[in-house]
Amino acid sequence: MTDYTVEFVRTGEEITVSGTETVLSRCIEEGIAQEFSCRVGMCLACSAAVVEGEVTQPAARGLTDEEAENYALTCMARPRSDLVLDRGKYPPSIGKGAHVGDAGDDTASADD
Ligand code: FES
């Protein structure tokens, strides 16, 4: 399987991640302080903005389809190219509760 370079902006850290492992698992192995919690793609704690490159993350259920184009949940994301990621950047839905498995926007009532 192909190995990819993953660079983190602001810290300059760089790791090699194969296409079969997640970015988070390599961060943990390399001692990089990547935040995480659930490790199942729901809480968004491990989010990073994708500055360059492409990931596959079909199990990243906490992201909308639109968000998945610009953010990686590192616990689910596997590289499909070399990557530049900005850790600690969170998608807009993190403030709306959609990431915890709600049926939708928690600001809307059932009567809307
Ligand atoms: S650790 Fe919860 S979404 Fe990745």
CSV table of N, CA and C and ligand atoms in Angstrom, one decimal:
chain,number,residue,atom,x,y,z
A,1,MET,N,0.9,-1.2,0.0
A,1,MET,CA,0.0,0.0,0.0
A,1,MET,C,0.9,1.2,0.0
A,2,THR,N,0.4,2.2,-0.6
A,2,THR,CA,1.2,3.5,-0.8
A,2,THR,C,1.3,4.2,0.5
A,3,ASP,N,2.4,4.8,0.8
A,3,ASP,CA,2.6,5.7,2.0
A,3,ASP,C,2.5,7.1,1.5
A,4,TYR,N,1.9,7.9,2.4
A,4,TYR,CA,1.7,9.3,2.1
A,4,TYR,C,2.3,10.2,3.2
A,5,THR,N,2.7,11.4,2.8
A,5,THR,CA,3.2,12.3,3.8
A,5,THR,C,2.1,13.2,4.3
A,6,VAL,N,2.0,13.3,5.6
A,6,VAL,CA,1.0,14.2,6.2
A,6,VAL,C,1.7,15.3,7.0
A,7,GLU,N,1.6,16.5,6.6
A,7,GLU,CA,2.2,17.6,7.3
A,7,GLU,C,1.2,18.4,8.0
A,8,PHE,N,1.5,18.9,9.2
A,8,PHE,CA,0.6,19.7,10.0
A,8,PHE,C,1.1,21.2,10.0
A,9,VAL,N,0.2,22.0,9.5
A,9,VAL,CA,0.6,23.4,9.5
A,9,VAL,C,0.7,24.0,10.9
A,10,ARG,N,1.4,25.0,11.1
A,10,ARG,CA,1.6,25.7,12.4
A,10,ARG,C,2.6,25.0,13.3
A,11,THR,N,2.6,23.6,13.3
A,11,THR,CA,3.6,22.9,14.1
A,11,THR,C,4.8,22.4,13.3
A,12,GLY,N,4.6,22.3,12.0
A,12,GLY,CA,5.7,21.7,11.1
A,12,GLY,C,5.9,20.3,11.3
A,13,GLU,N,5.1,19.6,12.1
A,13,GLU,CA,5.2,18.1,12.2
A,13,GLU,C,4.9,17.4,10.9
A,14,GLU,N,5.5,16.3,10.7
A,14,GLU,CA,5.3,15.6,9.5
A,14,GLU,C,5.4,14.1,9.8
A,15,ILE,N,4.4,13.3,9.3
A,15,ILE,CA,4.4,11.9,9.5
A,15,ILE,C,4.1,11.2,8.2
A,16,THR,N,4.4,9.9,8.2
A,16,THR,CA,4.1,9.1,7.0
A,16,THR,C,2.9,8.2,7.4
A,17,VAL,N,1.9,8.2,6.6
A,17,VAL,CA,0.7,7.4,6.9
A,17,VAL,C,0.4,6.5,5.6
A,18,SER,N,0.1,5.3,5.8
A,18,SER,CA,-0.2,4.4,4.7
A,18,SER,C,-1.7,4.6,4.4
A,19,GLY,N,-2.1,4.2,3.2
A,19,GLY,CA,-3.5,4.3,2.8
A,19,GLY,C,-4.4,3.4,3.5
A,20,THR,N,-3.9,2.5,4.4
A,20,THR,CA,-4.7,1.6,5.1
A,20,THR,C,-4.9,1.9,6.6
A,21,GLU,N,-4.2,3.0,7.0
A,21,GLU,CA,-4.4,3.4,8.5
A,21,GLU,C,-4.9,4.8,8.6
A,22,THR,N,-5.4,5.1,9.7
A,22,THR,CA,-6.0,6.4,9.9
A,22,THR,C,-4.9,7.4,10.3
A,23,VAL,N,-5.1,8.6,10.1
A,23,VAL,CA,-4.2,9.7,10.5
A,23,VAL,C,-4.0,9.7,12.0
A,24,LEU,N,-5.1,9.5,12.7
A,24,LEU,CA,-5.1,9.5,14.2
A,24,LEU,C,-4.2,8.4,14.7
A,25,SER,N,-4.4,7.2,14.2
A,25,SER,CA,-3.6,6.1,14.7
A,25,SER,C,-2.1,6.3,14.5
A,26,ARG,N,-1.7,6.9,13.4
A,26,ARG,CA,-0.3,7.3,13.2
A,26,ARG,C,0.2,8.4,14.2
A,27,CYS,N,-0.7,9.4,14.4
A,27,CYS,CA,-0.4,10.4,15.3
A,27,CYS,C,-0.1,9.9,16.7
A,28,ILE,N,-0.9,9.0,17.1
A,28,ILE,CA,-0.7,8.4,18.4
A,28,ILE,C,0.6,7.6,18.5
A,29,GLU,N,0.8,6.8,17.4
A,29,GLU,CA,2.1,6.1,17.4
A,29,GLU,C,3.3,7.0,17.4
A,30,GLU,N,3.2,8.1,16.8
A,30,GLU,CA,4.3,9.1,16.6
A,30,GLU,C,4.4,10.1,17.8
A,31,GLY,N,3.5,10.0,18.7
A,31,GLY,CA,3.5,10.9,19.8
A,31,GLY,C,3.1,12.3,19.5
A,32,ILE,N,2.3,12.5,18.5
A,32,ILE,CA,1.8,13.8,18.1
A,32,ILE,C,0.5,14.1,18.9
A,33,ALA,N,0.4,15.3,19.5
A,33,ALA,CA,-0.7,15.6,20.4
A,33,ALA,C,-2.0,15.9,19.6
A,34,GLN,N,-2.5,15.0,18.9
A,34,GLN,CA,-3.8,15.1,18.2
A,34,GLN,C,-4.9,14.8,19.1
A,35,GLU,N,-5.8,15.8,19.3
A,35,GLU,CA,-6.9,15.6,20.2
A,35,GLU,C,-7.9,14.5,19.6
A,36,PHE,N,-8.5,13.7,20.5
A,36,PHE,CA,-9.5,12.8,20.1
A,36,PHE,C,-10.4,12.4,21.3
A,37,SER,N,-11.5,11.8,21.0
A,37,SER,CA,-12.3,11.3,22.1
A,37,SER,C,-13.0,10.0,21.7
A,38,CYS,N,-14.0,10.0,20.9
A,38,CYS,CA,-14.8,8.8,20.6
A,38,CYS,C,-14.2,7.8,19.7
A,39,ARG,N,-13.4,8.2,18.8
A,39,ARG,CA,-12.7,7.4,17.8
A,39,ARG,C,-13.6,6.6,16.9
A,40,VAL,N,-14.8,7.1,16.8
A,40,VAL,CA,-15.8,6.4,15.9
A,40,VAL,C,-16.5,7.4,14.9
A,41,GLY,N,-15.8,8.6,14.8
A,41,GLY,CA,-16.3,9.5,13.8
A,41,GLY,C,-17.6,10.3,14.1
A,42,MET,N,-17.8,10.5,15.4
A,42,MET,CA,-19.1,11.2,15.8
A,42,MET,C,-18.8,12.5,16.6
A,43,CYS,N,-17.8,12.6,17.4
A,43,CYS,CA,-17.7,13.7,18.3
A,43,CYS,C,-17.0,15.0,17.7
A,44,LEU,N,-16.3,14.8,16.7
A,44,LEU,CA,-15.5,15.9,16.0
A,44,LEU,C,-14.3,16.4,16.7
A,45,ALA,N,-14.0,15.8,17.9
A,45,ALA,CA,-12.8,16.3,18.6
A,45,ALA,C,-11.5,16.2,17.8
A,46,CYS,N,-11.4,15.2,16.9
A,46,CYS,CA,-10.2,15.0,16.2
A,46,CYS,C,-10.1,15.7,14.9
A,47,SER,N,-11.0,16.7,14.7
A,47,SER,CA,-11.1,17.3,13.4
A,47,SER,C,-9.9,18.1,13.0
A,48,ALA,N,-9.6,18.2,11.7
A,48,ALA,CA,-8.6,19.0,11.1
A,48,ALA,C,-9.1,19.5,9.8
A,49,ALA,N,-8.7,20.7,9.5
A,49,ALA,CA,-9.0,21.3,8.2
A,49,ALA,C,-8.1,20.7,7.1
A,50,VAL,N,-8.6,20.3,6.0
A,50,VAL,CA,-7.8,19.8,4.9
A,50,VAL,C,-7.3,21.0,4.1
A,51,VAL,N,-6.0,21.3,4.2
A,51,VAL,CA,-5.5,22.5,3.5
A,51,VAL,C,-5.1,22.1,2.1
A,52,GLU,N,-4.5,20.9,2.0
A,52,GLU,CA,-4.1,20.3,0.7
A,52,GLU,C,-4.3,18.8,0.8
A,53,GLY,N,-4.7,18.2,-0.4
A,53,GLY,CA,-4.8,16.8,-0.5
A,53,GLY,C,-6.2,16.2,-0.3
A,54,GLU,N,-6.2,14.9,-0.3
A,54,GLU,CA,-7.5,14.2,-0.3
A,54,GLU,C,-7.5,13.1,0.7
A,55,VAL,N,-8.6,12.9,1.4
A,55,VAL,CA,-8.8,11.7,2.3
A,55,VAL,C,-10.0,11.0,1.9
A,56,THR,N,-10.1,9.7,2.3
A,56,THR,CA,-11.3,9.0,2.3
A,56,THR,C,-11.7,8.8,3.7
A,57,GLN,N,-13.0,9.0,4.0
A,57,GLN,CA,-13.5,8.9,5.4
A,57,GLN,C,-15.0,8.6,5.4
A,58,PRO,N,-15.4,7.5,4.7
A,58,PRO,CA,-16.8,7.1,4.6
A,58,PRO,C,-17.5,6.9,5.9
A,59,ALA,N,-16.8,6.6,7.0
A,59,ALA,CA,-17.5,6.4,8.3
A,59,ALA,C,-17.4,7.7,9.2
A,60,ALA,N,-17.1,8.8,8.6
A,60,ALA,CA,-17.1,10.1,9.4
A,60,ALA,C,-18.5,10.6,9.4
A,61,ARG,N,-19.3,10.0,10.3
A,61,ARG,CA,-20.7,10.3,10.3
A,61,ARG,C,-21.0,11.7,11.0
A,62,GLY,N,-20.0,12.2,11.7
A,62,GLY,CA,-20.3,13.5,12.3
A,62,GLY,C,-20.2,14.7,11.4
A,63,LEU,N,-19.7,14.5,10.1
A,63,LEU,CA,-19.6,15.5,9.1
A,63,LEU,C,-20.7,15.5,8.1
A,64,THR,N,-21.2,16.7,7.7
A,64,THR,CA,-22.1,16.7,6.6
A,64,THR,C,-21.3,16.4,5.3
A,65,ASP,N,-21.9,16.1,4.2
A,65,ASP,CA,-21.2,15.9,3.0
A,65,ASP,C,-20.4,17.1,2.6
A,66,GLU,N,-20.9,18.2,2.8
A,66,GLU,CA,-20.2,19.5,2.4
A,66,GLU,C,-19.0,19.7,3.3
A,67,GLU,N,-19.1,19.4,4.6
A,67,GLU,CA,-18.0,19.6,5.5
A,67,GLU,C,-16.9,18.5,5.2
A,68,ALA,N,-17.3,17.4,4.8
A,68,ALA,CA,-16.3,16.3,4.5
A,68,ALA,C,-15.4,16.7,3.4
A,69,GLU,N,-15.7,17.7,2.6
A,69,GLU,CA,-14.8,18.1,1.5
A,69,GLU,C,-13.7,19.0,2.1
A,70,ASN,N,-13.9,19.6,3.2
A,70,ASN,CA,-12.9,20.5,3.7
A,70,ASN,C,-12.3,20.1,5.1
A,71,TYR,N,-12.9,19.1,5.7
A,71,TYR,CA,-12.4,18.7,7.0
A,71,TYR,C,-12.2,17.2,7.1
A,72,ALA,N,-11.2,16.8,7.8
A,72,ALA,CA,-10.9,15.4,8.1
A,72,ALA,C,-11.2,15.1,9.5
A,73,LEU,N,-11.9,14.0,9.8
A,73,LEU,CA,-12.0,13.4,11.1
A,73,LEU,C,-10.8,12.4,11.2
A,74,THR,N,-9.8,12.8,11.9
A,74,THR,CA,-8.5,12.0,11.8
A,74,THR,C,-8.7,10.6,12.3
A,75,CYS,N,-9.7,10.3,13.1
A,75,CYS,CA,-9.9,9.0,13.6
A,75,CYS,C,-10.5,8.1,12.5
A,76,MET,N,-11.0,8.7,11.5
A,76,MET,CA,-11.6,7.9,10.4
A,76,MET,C,-10.9,8.1,9.1
A,77,ALA,N,-10.2,9.2,8.9
A,77,ALA,CA,-9.6,9.6,7.6
A,77,ALA,C,-8.3,8.8,7.3
A,78,ARG,N,-8.4,8.3,6.1
A,78,ARG,CA,-7.2,7.6,5.5
A,78,ARG,C,-6.8,8.5,4.3
A,79,PRO,N,-5.5,8.7,4.2
A,79,PRO,CA,-5.0,9.5,3.0
A,79,PRO,C,-5.2,8.9,1.7
A,80,ARG,N,-5.5,9.7,0.7
A,80,ARG,CA,-5.5,9.3,-0.7
A,80,ARG,C,-4.5,10.1,-1.5
A,81,SER,N,-3.8,10.9,-0.8
A,81,SER,CA,-2.7,11.7,-1.4
A,81,SER,C,-1.9,12.2,-0.3
A,82,ASP,N,-0.7,12.9,-0.6
A,82,ASP,CA,0.0,13.6,0.5
A,82,ASP,C,-1.0,14.7,1.0
A,83,LEU,N,-0.9,15.0,2.3
A,83,LEU,CA,-1.8,15.9,2.9
A,83,LEU,C,-1.1,17.0,3.6
A,84,VAL,N,-1.8,18.1,3.7
A,84,VAL,CA,-1.5,19.2,4.6
A,84,VAL,C,-2.7,19.5,5.5
A,85,LEU,N,-2.6,19.3,6.8
A,85,LEU,CA,-3.8,19.4,7.7
A,85,LEU,C,-3.5,20.5,8.7
A,86,ASP,N,-4.6,21.1,9.1
A,86,ASP,CA,-4.5,22.1,10.2
A,86,ASP,C,-5.4,21.6,11.3
A,87,ARG,N,-4.7,21.0,12.3
A,87,ARG,CA,-5.3,20.4,13.5
A,87,ARG,C,-6.1,21.4,14.3
A,88,GLY,N,-7.2,21.0,14.9
A,88,GLY,CA,-7.9,21.8,15.8
A,88,GLY,C,-8.8,22.8,15.1
A,89,LYS,N,-9.1,22.5,13.9
A,89,LYS,CA,-10.1,23.3,13.1
A,89,LYS,C,-11.4,22.5,13.0
A,90,TYR,N,-12.5,23.1,13.4
A,90,TYR,CA,-13.7,22.4,13.5
A,90,TYR,C,-14.8,22.8,12.5
A,91,PRO,N,-15.6,21.9,11.9
A,91,PRO,CA,-16.6,22.3,11.0
A,91,PRO,C,-17.8,23.0,11.7
A,92,PRO,N,-18.6,23.8,10.9
A,92,PRO,CA,-19.7,24.6,11.5
A,92,PRO,C,-20.7,23.8,12.3
A,93,SER,N,-20.9,22.5,12.0
A,93,SER,CA,-21.9,21.7,12.7
A,93,SER,C,-21.5,21.4,14.1
A,94,ILE,N,-20.3,21.6,14.5
A,94,ILE,CA,-19.9,21.3,15.9
A,94,ILE,C,-20.7,22.1,16.9
A,95,GLY,N,-21.1,23.3,16.5
A,95,GLY,CA,-21.9,24.1,17.4
A,95,GLY,C,-23.4,23.9,17.4
A,96,LYS,N,-23.8,22.9,16.5
A,96,LYS,CA,-25.2,22.7,16.3
A,96,LYS,C,-25.7,21.4,16.9
A,97,GLY,N,-24.8,20.6,17.4
A,97,GLY,CA,-25.2,19.3,18.0
A,97,GLY,C,-25.4,18.2,17.0
A,98,ALA,N,-25.3,18.5,15.7
A,98,ALA,CA,-25.5,17.4,14.7
A,98,ALA,C,-24.5,16.3,14.8
A,99,HIS,N,-23.4,16.6,15.4
A,99,HIS,CA,-22.3,15.6,15.5
A,99,HIS,C,-22.5,14.5,16.5
A,100,VAL,N,-23.5,14.6,17.4
A,100,VAL,CA,-23.7,13.6,18.4
A,100,VAL,C,-24.8,12.7,18.0
A,101,GLY,N,-25.2,12.6,16.8
A,101,GLY,CA,-26.2,11.7,16.3
A,101,GLY,C,-27.6,12.2,16.3
A,102,ASP,N,-27.8,13.5,16.5
A,102,ASP,CA,-29.1,14.0,16.4
A,102,ASP,C,-29.7,13.8,15.1
A,103,ALA,N,-31.0,13.9,15.0
A,103,ALA,CA,-31.7,13.8,13.7
A,103,ALA,C,-31.5,15.1,12.9
A,104,GLY,N,-31.0,16.1,13.4
A,104,GLY,CA,-30.8,17.3,12.6
A,104,GLY,C,-30.4,18.5,13.5
A,105,ASP,N,-30.6,19.7,13.0
A,105,ASP,CA,-30.3,20.9,13.7
A,105,ASP,C,-31.1,21.0,15.0
A,106,ASP,N,-30.4,21.1,16.1
A,106,ASP,CA,-31.1,21.2,17.4
A,106,ASP,C,-31.7,22.5,17.7
A,107,THR,N,-31.5,23.5,16.8
A,107,THR,CA,-32.2,24.8,17.0
A,107,THR,C,-33.6,24.7,16.4
A,108,ALA,N,-33.9,23.7,15.6
A,108,ALA,CA,-35.2,23.7,15.0
A,108,ALA,C,-36.1,22.8,15.9
A,109,SER,N,-37.4,23.1,16.0
A,109,SER,CA,-38.3,22.3,16.7
A,109,SER,C,-39.0,21.3,15.7
A,110,ALA,N,-39.7,20.3,16.3
A,110,ALA,CA,-40.3,19.3,15.4
A,110,ALA,C,-41.5,19.9,14.6
A,111,ASP,N,-41.9,21.1,15.0
A,111,ASP,CA,-43.0,21.8,14.4
A,111,ASP,C,-42.6,22.7,13.2
A,112,ASP,N,-41.2,22.9,13.0
A,112,ASP,CA,-40.7,23.7,12.0
A,112,ASP,C,-41.0,23.1,10.6
B,1,FES,S1,-12.4,11.2,17.9
B,1,FES,FE1,-14.5,11.6,17.8
B,1,FES,S2,-14.8,12.0,15.7
B,1,FES,FE2,-12.8,11.4,15.8
